[in-house]
Amino acid sequence: MSGDVSASGDRSVAAGGDIGWVHTGDRVTVLPPEALGPLVCPPGLVSVPRKAAHFVGRGEEGDLLDREAETVVICGLGGVGKSSLAARWALRQAAHRNPVWWITAESRADVDAGLAALAVAMQPALIDVLPQEALRERALQWLSAHDGWLLVLDNVTDPGDVADLLARAGRGRVVLTSRTTDAWYGIGRILTLPVLPAAEAVELFTRVATHAGPRDTTGAERLCETLGQLPLAVEIAAAYCGRTATPPLAYLTELSRSDGPGNAEEAVARTLRVTLDRLAASDPYAGALLRLLAWFAPDRIPGALLPPVPGTREALGELAAHSMVTLHEDGSVSVHRLVQAVARRPDPGDPHRDPRLIGQARRAAEAVLSRAAPFDTREPAHWEPWRVLMPHVEAYLRHTDPAEDGKALLGTLVAVGGYLGFNGLPAEAIGVCERAVASSERLLGPGHPLTLAMRGAVAECLASLGRPEEAVERMAELVRTMTEAFGAEHRDTLRARTALAQSSVRAGLVGEAVRLQTQVVKDMDRVLGGQSLETLVALASLAGMYEAGGLSREAVAVCAHATAGLRTHFGEEHLEALTARINLAGLQARAGETGRAAAGYRELLPVCVRVLGEHHPHTLLVADALAELPD
């Protein structure tokens, strides 16, 4: 658990003793000069995945998209080509619309992340400054005030996830894709996409199979019919026939080892099995890699989630050659979500989807997520890696049973909860932290420090959600548990007691908070020493509580004492010392001691620039505060 420093007022900052970050109020809001203006969309801003190298038909559907002025929802089976149609049409719109922006929208978290990415693409100076919630809001404000743009929301599963966006969308165009056909009344025009007509399915097969040279396509009509003329299944089969020079009739013989046509998912499962049977001999690692990729979001799986082992790139090349994955120039990988669904689904009758292999792939996914997750979730340099990673973390959590979480995932859950909470998403953070609590209790025990820390994180999220009374109740229960288990003066119990005092401040129980924190400081002084980092940080937290109670002079005096101790014992450049000095200057300014505050900020500014950099939020906060003080 962290011993967060409480902060009050618009010039206070707060940092935890082991967190290494700074807040202004709930989070940093000071922007660098280049980020202060409104969002401006640069010309030619296009972000659309190229979903299909081979595209046939869909002329009538494309014409409808051209004609329609309102929102269009493209519905249909998985693998029928909804995303491919939307992507092909959207790329054509780039000639006269700006921006043209694609958002994978399987969840509300995906939508928010896509909007945040749009804001950053328009204004790169925001990338390491604003949390996701603020970036999302800036993007929505821009969309509501402009026209001429196009958003594609791909694979929407719940209309509620995009309701806010659609309500504020303004005068641009929105196209959605969804497998759901009965939830869109009153939202837009429904365009139901059928499987390909027989002739167009054969045309698709022929294009893919003969891409690398002439091939025998006799029997293509029968093969496409057997596959239900589903574009995804036809393309996978055609890629196999082209790669291996297998005639369609011979492929039908291999396909007959599986069950009958069945539904769309079964058609894809049958084609995957034929391909993986072949790859098992030439590149046995390809099947394992596909099963791993199945646990992440379908679009743009980053290189950080690929196993750093020999043979990975070669296996990806084989999968791409068989139309199982799409490789991108930036090193990321995309997989059709129906291929993923099949690869995740255990089937004892399919040697490539044996339940044991599926379980191994899930554990491998946990391991790569653990390796890729930046565990310092409050450092701005890590925000962009987190934005790239979060859709894949969210997809993994959605696809898996929490009761099967392994130890490798626990640290990732802790980091994800911290990132979501810091980025103004406490409701989402609570869900992740509760999952971490349950998994930690099961794997490590209810009294393990990680379990207890995550219980504290849940309480902090409740406070951020405007439920401070619940937060106090949860934190008080945690303090009782830790006191019984470790004693009232154990280091972790002392930190929990500080967190309880902070929760009490948020609940308006300032007097109780001051009483609690005063006792914590006394106990820390006796147990850890008056000059320990924890004691001095707790003392600085007490100063914030004094100010919340209207005791400005006492707050300044206590903070000055804590600051002096931190500077003396931990150095001028220690993060906690800098934090305390910023807090002290803010307390002085609010207490009317503007001259001393200005002197403190002037002394701090070059130190922050040298130690942290000119764009670090500490530095920006000091510069902004100094500029606003009277000369």
XYZ file of C-alpha atoms in Angstrom:
631
model
C 0.000 0.000 0.000
C 1.156 3.533 -0.629
C 1.278 6.306 1.896
C -0.349 8.988 -0.228
C 0.104 12.591 0.772
C -3.209 14.361 1.059
C -3.577 17.650 -0.762
C -6.067 20.465 -0.521
C -6.602 23.556 -2.644
C -5.881 24.318 -6.265
C -2.112 24.557 -5.786
C -1.564 21.410 -3.749
C -0.015 18.269 -5.112
C -0.041 14.808 -3.636
C 2.323 11.908 -4.041
C 2.707 8.531 -2.424
C 5.850 7.505 -0.657
C 6.357 4.684 -3.142
C 4.362 5.991 -6.099
C 6.585 8.685 -7.561
C 3.869 10.872 -9.021
C 2.102 14.139 -8.410
C -1.582 15.141 -8.478
C -3.287 18.488 -8.801
C -6.498 17.835 -6.980
C -7.426 14.404 -8.369
C -4.955 14.566 -11.267
C -2.684 16.862 -13.245
C -4.506 19.510 -15.263
C -1.748 22.007 -16.140
C -0.919 21.896 -19.850
C 2.243 22.888 -21.715
C 1.870 26.066 -23.811
C 1.565 24.167 -27.115
C -1.376 22.187 -25.698
C -3.412 25.114 -24.437
C -5.175 25.912 -27.701
C -8.166 24.111 -29.165
C -7.774 20.858 -31.030
C -6.897 21.373 -34.665
C -7.261 18.478 -37.062
C -4.301 18.265 -39.444
C -5.117 17.638 -43.109
C -5.357 14.040 -44.238
C -5.739 12.454 -40.789
C -6.667 8.847 -41.599
C -6.510 5.795 -39.362
C -8.235 2.811 -40.988
C -6.958 -0.786 -40.939
C -6.710 -2.453 -44.305
C -9.049 -5.321 -43.609
C -8.949 -7.203 -46.908
C -6.292 -7.421 -49.557
C -8.818 -9.178 -51.806
C -12.263 -7.632 -51.930
C -15.100 -8.597 -54.260
C -18.693 -7.525 -54.703
C -20.657 -5.402 -52.218
C -21.380 -2.763 -54.846
C -24.985 -2.192 -53.744
C -23.948 -1.919 -50.115
C -21.245 0.590 -50.993
C -23.747 2.670 -52.950
C -26.094 2.728 -49.946
C -23.256 3.970 -47.724
C -22.534 6.705 -50.263
C -26.161 7.842 -50.388
C -27.102 7.608 -46.735
C -26.723 10.755 -44.629
C -27.549 9.292 -41.220
C -25.731 6.728 -39.115
C -25.489 3.291 -40.757
C -25.177 0.050 -38.815
C -23.669 -2.787 -40.870
C -24.916 -6.055 -39.364
C -24.304 -9.687 -40.200
C -22.579 -12.951 -39.284
C -19.059 -13.047 -37.964
C -16.705 -13.458 -40.914
C -19.188 -12.120 -43.464
C -17.046 -9.061 -44.226
C -18.667 -6.226 -42.250
C -15.349 -4.698 -41.201
C -13.830 -5.205 -44.647
C -16.703 -3.343 -46.283
C -16.529 -0.528 -43.747
C -12.756 -0.206 -44.109
C -12.805 -0.213 -47.904
C -15.575 2.396 -48.014
C -13.937 4.551 -45.324
C -10.632 4.693 -47.193
C -12.478 6.015 -50.239
C -13.977 8.761 -48.056
C -10.533 10.091 -47.121
C -10.514 12.148 -50.323
C -13.251 14.438 -49.010
C -13.582 13.792 -45.266
C -11.204 14.625 -42.442
C -10.475 12.959 -40.144
C -11.389 9.416 -41.103
C -10.967 7.521 -37.834
C -11.475 3.876 -36.953
C -12.319 2.745 -33.412
C -12.589 -0.866 -32.331
C -15.701 -0.643 -30.152
C -16.234 -4.003 -28.490
C -16.515 -2.282 -25.096
C -16.905 1.157 -23.554
C -13.220 1.057 -22.647
C -12.355 0.505 -26.328
C -14.481 3.473 -27.383
C -12.915 5.761 -24.789
C -9.416 4.668 -25.784
C -10.181 5.314 -29.474
C -11.457 8.814 -28.754
C -8.414 9.560 -26.616
C -6.171 8.402 -29.454
C -8.004 10.763 -31.820
C -7.319 13.710 -29.502
C -3.638 12.803 -29.344
C -3.434 12.427 -33.137
C -4.832 15.946 -33.504
C -2.644 17.433 -30.763
C 0.465 15.310 -30.034
C 1.515 17.691 -27.245
C -1.238 16.107 -25.122
C 0.244 12.620 -25.249
C 2.035 12.667 -21.888
C -0.026 15.394 -20.212
C -3.713 14.569 -19.993
C -5.234 11.346 -18.670
C -7.532 9.337 -20.913
C -10.765 10.773 -19.501
C -9.722 14.327 -20.388
C -8.476 13.304 -23.849
C -11.781 11.585 -24.567
C -13.689 14.691 -23.573
C -11.587 16.932 -25.825
C -12.210 14.631 -28.784
C -15.970 14.621 -28.138
C -16.023 18.409 -27.893
C -14.233 18.684 -31.235
C -16.558 16.211 -32.949
C -19.641 18.018 -31.648
C -18.428 21.336 -33.064
C -17.271 20.231 -36.534
C -18.538 18.460 -39.630
C -16.912 16.691 -42.559
C -15.468 13.869 -40.480
C -16.077 10.103 -40.453
C -15.957 7.688 -37.531
C -16.157 3.921 -37.959
C -17.103 2.074 -34.772
C -16.205 -1.536 -35.401
C -17.891 -4.535 -33.773
C -20.164 -2.737 -31.325
C -21.669 -5.299 -28.969
C -23.743 -3.000 -26.742
C -25.399 0.188 -28.070
C -24.947 1.676 -24.596
C -21.178 1.715 -25.128
C -21.535 4.284 -27.948
C -24.653 6.143 -26.781
C -22.771 9.148 -25.392
C -20.642 9.444 -28.500
C -23.649 9.284 -30.843
C -25.547 11.834 -28.761
C -22.697 14.333 -29.064
C -21.461 13.429 -32.531
C -22.523 16.641 -34.242
C -22.607 16.880 -38.014
C -20.152 14.225 -39.152
C -20.774 10.657 -40.347
C -20.784 7.540 -38.183
C -20.759 3.973 -39.478
C -20.998 1.035 -37.078
C -20.491 -2.676 -37.543
C -22.161 -5.200 -35.268
C -23.232 -8.815 -35.162
C -26.335 -7.656 -33.292
C -29.258 -6.837 -35.569
C -32.103 -6.127 -33.148
C -30.758 -3.388 -30.871
C -30.451 -0.431 -33.223
C -34.009 0.888 -33.552
C -33.966 4.658 -33.681
C -30.169 4.827 -33.871
C -29.518 4.516 -37.589
C -30.139 2.775 -40.889
C -29.639 -1.001 -40.693
C -27.607 -2.572 -43.491
C -27.699 -6.362 -43.164
C -24.787 -7.958 -44.989
C -25.436 -11.468 -46.353
C -22.845 -14.062 -47.309
C -21.408 -13.648 -50.786
C -23.436 -14.779 -53.776
C -22.061 -17.987 -55.251
C -20.323 -16.323 -58.195
C -18.631 -13.702 -56.007
C -17.502 -16.336 -53.498
C -15.821 -18.223 -56.347
C -14.278 -14.974 -57.599
C -12.837 -14.314 -54.110
C -11.485 -17.846 -53.912
C -9.883 -17.578 -57.350
C -8.234 -14.210 -56.621
C -6.677 -15.429 -53.394
C -5.687 -18.900 -54.609
C -4.027 -17.615 -57.800
C -2.402 -14.565 -56.217
C 1.081 -16.120 -56.391
C 0.580 -17.857 -59.746
C -1.719 -20.162 -61.717
C -3.539 -22.836 -59.717
C -6.100 -25.549 -60.464
C -9.440 -24.098 -59.270
C -11.655 -26.942 -60.455
C -14.323 -27.571 -57.878
C -14.131 -24.088 -56.360
C -17.922 -23.789 -56.603
C -18.445 -26.922 -54.505
C -15.838 -25.859 -51.943
C -17.345 -22.386 -51.521
C -20.802 -23.896 -51.146
C -19.497 -26.285 -48.480
C -18.071 -23.304 -46.602
C -21.412 -21.509 -46.721
C -19.903 -18.811 -49.016
C -18.635 -17.098 -45.871
C -15.869 -14.719 -47.022
C -13.509 -15.408 -44.120
C -13.701 -19.190 -44.499
C -13.398 -18.926 -48.293
C -10.294 -16.729 -47.993
C -8.571 -19.047 -45.503
C -9.276 -22.062 -47.696
C -8.120 -20.228 -50.830
C -4.901 -19.090 -49.140
C -4.177 -22.712 -48.216
C -4.866 -23.949 -51.736
C -2.702 -21.223 -53.243
C 0.149 -21.743 -50.783
C 0.221 -25.527 -51.141
C -0.995 -25.891 -54.760
C -3.879 -27.998 -53.439
C -6.846 -28.211 -55.847
C -10.249 -27.363 -54.342
C -11.464 -30.967 -54.746
C -8.471 -32.266 -52.784
C -9.110 -29.616 -50.131
C -12.696 -30.828 -49.892
C -11.360 -34.300 -49.092
C -9.251 -32.882 -46.245
C -12.177 -30.797 -45.069
C -14.440 -33.854 -44.944
C -12.530 -35.147 -41.914
C -14.407 -32.511 -39.918
C -18.118 -32.410 -39.236
C -20.721 -30.917 -41.582
C -20.971 -27.223 -42.517
C -22.692 -26.041 -39.326
C -22.717 -22.320 -38.552
C -20.227 -19.600 -39.505
C -17.930 -20.372 -36.594
C -17.870 -24.055 -37.518
C -17.013 -23.224 -41.127
C -14.017 -21.202 -39.945
C -13.050 -23.925 -37.448
C -12.905 -26.494 -40.234
C -10.682 -24.333 -42.436
C -8.402 -23.510 -39.514
C -7.948 -27.188 -38.750
C -6.896 -28.004 -42.299
C -4.372 -25.138 -42.313
C -2.968 -25.928 -38.870
C -2.644 -29.597 -39.781
C -0.252 -28.562 -42.513
C 1.590 -25.980 -40.425
C 2.100 -28.520 -37.641
C 4.583 -30.260 -39.918
C 6.322 -27.209 -41.421
C 6.125 -24.739 -38.509
C 4.701 -26.315 -35.348
C 5.065 -23.019 -33.450
C 2.449 -21.299 -35.677
C -0.502 -22.984 -33.976
C 0.729 -22.048 -30.500
C 1.235 -18.459 -31.599
C -2.271 -18.243 -33.054
C -3.741 -19.592 -29.822
C -1.807 -16.927 -27.892
C -2.992 -14.081 -30.133
C -6.581 -15.263 -29.657
C -6.692 -13.800 -26.119
C -6.074 -10.180 -27.142
C -8.050 -7.533 -29.003
C -8.225 -8.328 -32.728
C -6.668 -5.135 -34.093
C -3.047 -4.017 -33.839
C -1.665 -6.455 -31.281
C 1.642 -4.711 -30.480
C 5.048 -6.285 -30.728
C 5.350 -6.060 -26.941
C 2.766 -8.857 -26.702
C 4.620 -11.165 -29.075
C 6.877 -13.787 -27.478
C 10.537 -12.704 -27.715
C 11.666 -16.143 -28.863
C 13.290 -17.374 -32.066
C 10.803 -18.340 -34.720
C 8.076 -15.837 -33.837
C 8.438 -13.755 -36.999
C 8.726 -16.845 -39.192
C 5.548 -18.293 -37.669
C 3.728 -14.991 -38.173
C 4.821 -15.025 -41.814
C 3.316 -18.473 -42.285
C 0.065 -17.446 -40.590
C -0.147 -14.324 -42.752
C 0.516 -16.315 -45.918
C -2.473 -18.496 -45.007
C -4.732 -15.454 -44.322
C -4.852 -16.272 -40.612
C -3.355 -12.940 -39.500
C -2.513 -9.555 -40.996
C 0.944 -8.063 -40.459
C 1.431 -4.297 -40.236
C 4.469 -2.166 -40.991
C 4.795 -1.075 -37.353
C 5.299 -4.681 -36.260
C 1.784 -5.146 -34.889
C -0.536 -8.007 -35.851
C -4.286 -8.188 -36.458
C -6.422 -11.336 -36.288
C -10.038 -11.658 -37.326
C -12.129 -11.899 -34.167
C -13.912 -15.019 -35.452
C -10.557 -16.730 -35.959
C -9.717 -15.733 -32.394
C -13.016 -17.077 -31.072
C -12.386 -20.434 -32.714
C -8.769 -20.589 -31.532
C -9.864 -19.901 -27.930
C -12.618 -22.492 -27.887
C -11.497 -25.897 -26.584
C -12.444 -28.887 -28.718
C -11.207 -32.308 -27.582
C -11.800 -33.596 -31.106
C -9.424 -31.064 -32.685
C -5.736 -31.648 -31.890
C -5.032 -27.935 -32.343
C -7.688 -26.916 -29.816
C -7.112 -29.516 -27.175
C -8.174 -28.039 -23.790
C -4.638 -28.498 -22.480
C -3.226 -26.405 -25.342
C -5.873 -23.706 -24.828
C -4.904 -23.520 -21.145
C -1.215 -23.211 -22.047
C -2.035 -20.360 -24.427
C -3.962 -18.505 -21.741
C -1.066 -18.827 -19.299
C 1.303 -17.609 -22.007
C -0.961 -14.598 -22.545
C -0.811 -13.816 -18.812
C 2.975 -13.988 -18.952
C 3.370 -11.621 -21.904
C 0.882 -9.157 -20.400
C 2.880 -9.201 -17.180
C 6.082 -8.550 -19.088
C 4.617 -5.763 -21.224
C 2.714 -3.811 -18.547
C 4.549 -0.681 -17.295
C 4.084 -0.957 -13.544
C 4.665 2.761 -12.905
C 1.197 3.778 -14.063
C 1.541 7.434 -13.054
C 4.665 8.314 -15.002
C 3.639 10.286 -18.138
C 6.223 8.515 -20.274
C 4.249 5.313 -19.724
C 0.816 6.676 -20.645
C 1.136 6.052 -24.372
C 2.342 2.440 -23.909
C -0.623 1.928 -21.593
C -3.072 3.320 -24.162
C -1.708 0.865 -26.725
C -1.850 -2.015 -24.271
C -5.230 -1.408 -22.603
C -7.528 -2.710 -25.394
C -5.663 -6.011 -25.233
C -5.725 -6.179 -21.444
C -9.460 -5.437 -21.471
C -10.048 -8.121 -24.121
C -8.086 -10.678 -22.120
C -10.051 -9.924 -18.957
C -13.336 -10.134 -20.870
C -12.493 -13.523 -22.389
C -11.249 -15.223 -19.233
C -12.703 -16.627 -16.029
C -11.340 -14.772 -12.970
C -11.414 -18.035 -11.034
C -8.615 -19.276 -13.287
C -6.294 -16.263 -12.937
C -2.698 -17.262 -12.232
C -0.059 -15.567 -10.118
C 1.558 -14.056 -13.206
C -1.531 -11.900 -13.722
C -1.704 -10.410 -10.214
C 0.888 -7.701 -10.777
C -0.754 -6.782 -14.075
C -4.147 -6.414 -12.381
C -2.616 -4.118 -9.768
C -1.040 -1.948 -12.457
C -4.201 -1.860 -14.581
C -6.288 -0.822 -11.584
C -3.839 1.970 -10.849
C -3.809 3.171 -14.458
C -7.601 3.224 -14.715
C -8.011 5.001 -11.405
C -5.427 7.629 -12.228
C -6.978 8.219 -15.629
C -10.329 9.133 -14.143
C -12.003 5.755 -14.640
C -12.709 4.644 -11.060
C -15.737 2.505 -11.987
C -13.598 0.400 -14.320
C -10.769 0.415 -11.789
C -13.029 -1.030 -9.087
C -13.873 -4.021 -11.277
C -10.203 -4.766 -11.913
C -9.215 -4.228 -8.272
C -12.042 -6.466 -7.043
C -10.824 -9.165 -9.427
C -7.302 -8.698 -8.060
C -8.616 -9.031 -4.497
C -10.466 -12.259 -5.279
C -7.522 -13.767 -7.164
C -5.020 -12.708 -4.532
C -7.149 -14.162 -1.747
C -7.391 -17.449 -3.636
C -3.710 -17.638 -4.614
C -1.935 -15.893 -1.744
C -4.425 -15.764 1.109
C -6.672 -13.075 2.613
C -3.905 -11.704 4.831
C -1.266 -11.316 2.116
C 0.002 -7.726 1.706
C -1.067 -7.650 -1.951
C -4.610 -8.720 -1.056
C -4.823 -6.052 1.602
C -3.335 -3.413 -0.690
C -5.941 -4.097 -3.343
C -8.712 -3.872 -0.775
C -7.379 -0.413 -0.021
C -7.362 0.410 -3.745
C -11.040 -0.512 -3.973
C -11.790 1.885 -1.132
C -9.880 4.674 -2.881
C -11.873 4.063 -6.075
C -15.110 4.312 -4.106
C -13.994 7.687 -2.833
C -13.237 8.840 -6.378
C -16.711 7.736 -7.458
C -18.250 10.107 -4.945
C -18.956 7.375 -2.410
C -16.679 8.520 0.440
C -18.808 6.995 3.199
C -18.390 3.544 1.641
C -14.695 4.246 1.227
C -14.338 5.086 4.914
C -16.232 1.937 5.871
C -14.055 -0.272 3.652
C -10.836 1.365 4.804
C -11.811 1.172 8.474
C -12.502 -2.560 8.047
C -9.103 -2.959 6.368
C -7.366 -1.154 9.220
C -9.091 -3.453 11.729
C -8.009 -6.521 9.774
C -4.410 -5.362 9.514
C -4.272 -4.332 13.147
C -5.441 -7.791 14.215
C -3.047 -9.524 11.841
C 0.092 -7.389 12.148
C -0.468 -4.948 14.974
C -1.345 -1.259 14.944
C 2.275 -0.175 14.514
C 3.282 -2.435 11.645
C 4.559 -0.389 8.704
C 1.733 -1.491 6.376
C -0.888 -0.909 9.065
C 0.420 2.611 9.587
C 0.056 3.280 5.872
C -3.493 1.923 5.918
C -4.306 4.174 8.847
C -3.070 7.158 6.805
C -5.295 6.078 3.920
C -8.243 5.901 6.336
C -7.551 9.474 7.443
C -7.459 10.599 3.802
C -10.761 8.855 3.086
C -12.236 10.611 6.110
C -11.244 13.998 4.671
C -13.052 13.185 1.428
C -16.121 12.213 3.432
C -16.092 15.595 5.144
C -14.915 14.135 8.473
C -12.017 16.564 8.756
C -11.839 16.553 12.538
C -11.742 12.755 12.625
C -9.108 12.756 9.875
C -6.868 15.131 11.830
C -7.266 12.992 14.968
C -6.422 9.798 13.102
C -3.455 11.247 11.250
C -2.031 12.942 14.346
C -1.910 9.559 16.064
C -0.379 7.951 12.980
C 2.412 10.537 12.961
C 3.079 9.946 16.669
C 3.217 6.178 16.165
C 5.455 6.473 13.128
C 7.765 8.808 15.024
C 8.113 6.241 17.819
C 8.368 3.125 15.611
C 10.138 4.346 12.472
C 11.829 7.471 13.729
C 10.963 11.113 13.286
C 13.222 11.500 10.267
C 12.084 8.414 8.340
C 10.570 8.956 4.919
C 7.218 7.504 5.967
C 6.977 9.765 9.022
C 7.815 12.928 7.136
C 5.370 12.043 4.322
C 2.654 11.379 6.901
C 3.406 14.739 8.495
C 3.010 16.461 5.141
C -0.309 14.677 4.754
C -1.382 16.022 8.153
C -0.622 19.552 6.901
C -3.125 19.075 4.075
C -5.743 17.948 6.578
C -5.110 20.996 8.755
C -5.787 23.227 5.757
C -8.968 21.310 4.945
C -10.093 22.148 8.462
C -9.401 25.868 8.018
C -6.159 25.869 10.042
C -3.975 27.580 7.436
C -1.196 28.759 9.762
C -0.866 25.364 11.410
C -0.807 23.764 7.956
C 2.062 25.986 6.812
C 4.057 25.312 9.976
C 3.630 21.533 9.816
C 4.403 21.379 6.103
C 7.494 23.548 6.573
C 8.766 21.153 9.239
C 8.148 18.110 7.031
C 9.779 19.831 4.051
C 12.887 20.719 6.018
C 13.239 17.132 7.190
C 12.842 15.718 3.685
C 15.396 18.138 2.227
C 17.903 17.465 4.983
C 17.676 13.702 5.117
C 16.815 12.772 1.525
C 18.285 15.568 -0.541
C 17.041 18.576 -2.489
C 16.253 16.499 -5.560
C 14.301 13.675 -3.913
C 10.797 13.468 -5.366
C 9.115 13.643 -1.945
C 11.192 16.681 -1.054
C 10.172 18.434 -4.266
C 6.538 17.489 -3.693
C 6.592 18.855 -0.156
C 8.190 22.106 -1.314
C 5.491 22.578 -3.956
C 2.819 21.900 -1.352
C 4.424 24.333 1.061
C 4.478 27.135 -1.519
C 0.822 26.456 -2.322
C -0.134 26.567 1.359
C 1.737 29.839 1.770
C -0.007 31.369 -1.245
C -3.443 30.413 0.022
C -2.570 31.698 3.493
C -1.777 35.125 2.019
C 2.007 34.748 2.241
C 2.418 35.450 -1.481
C 5.959 36.796 -1.211
C 7.251 33.631 0.454
C 5.256 31.507 -1.973
C 6.717 33.288 -5.007
C 10.235 32.929 -3.623
C 9.634 29.225 -3.085
C 8.323 28.705 -6.611
C 11.249 30.684 -8.126
C 13.722 28.521 -6.236
C 11.890 25.359 -7.245
C 11.520 26.005 -10.971
C 15.146 25.465 -12.102
C 15.433 22.430 -9.810
C 12.339 20.833 -11.347
C 13.553 21.602 -14.866
C 16.955 20.073 -14.143
C 15.734 17.000 -12.287
C 12.399 16.236 -13.939
C 12.426 18.026 -17.274
C 10.541 21.076 -18.502
C 7.381 19.168 -19.418
C 7.003 17.142 -16.234
C 3.757 18.010 -14.388
C 5.716 19.129 -11.294
C 7.581 21.630 -13.452
C 4.479 22.808 -15.279
C 2.585 23.264 -12.038
C 5.355 25.380 -10.517
C 5.687 27.543 -13.650
C 1.946 28.085 -13.873
C 1.612 28.928 -10.167
C 4.499 31.388 -10.330
C 2.991 33.132 -13.346
C -0.319 33.637 -11.552
C 1.144 35.158 -8.384
C 1.262 38.974 -8.238
C 4.640 40.553 -8.957
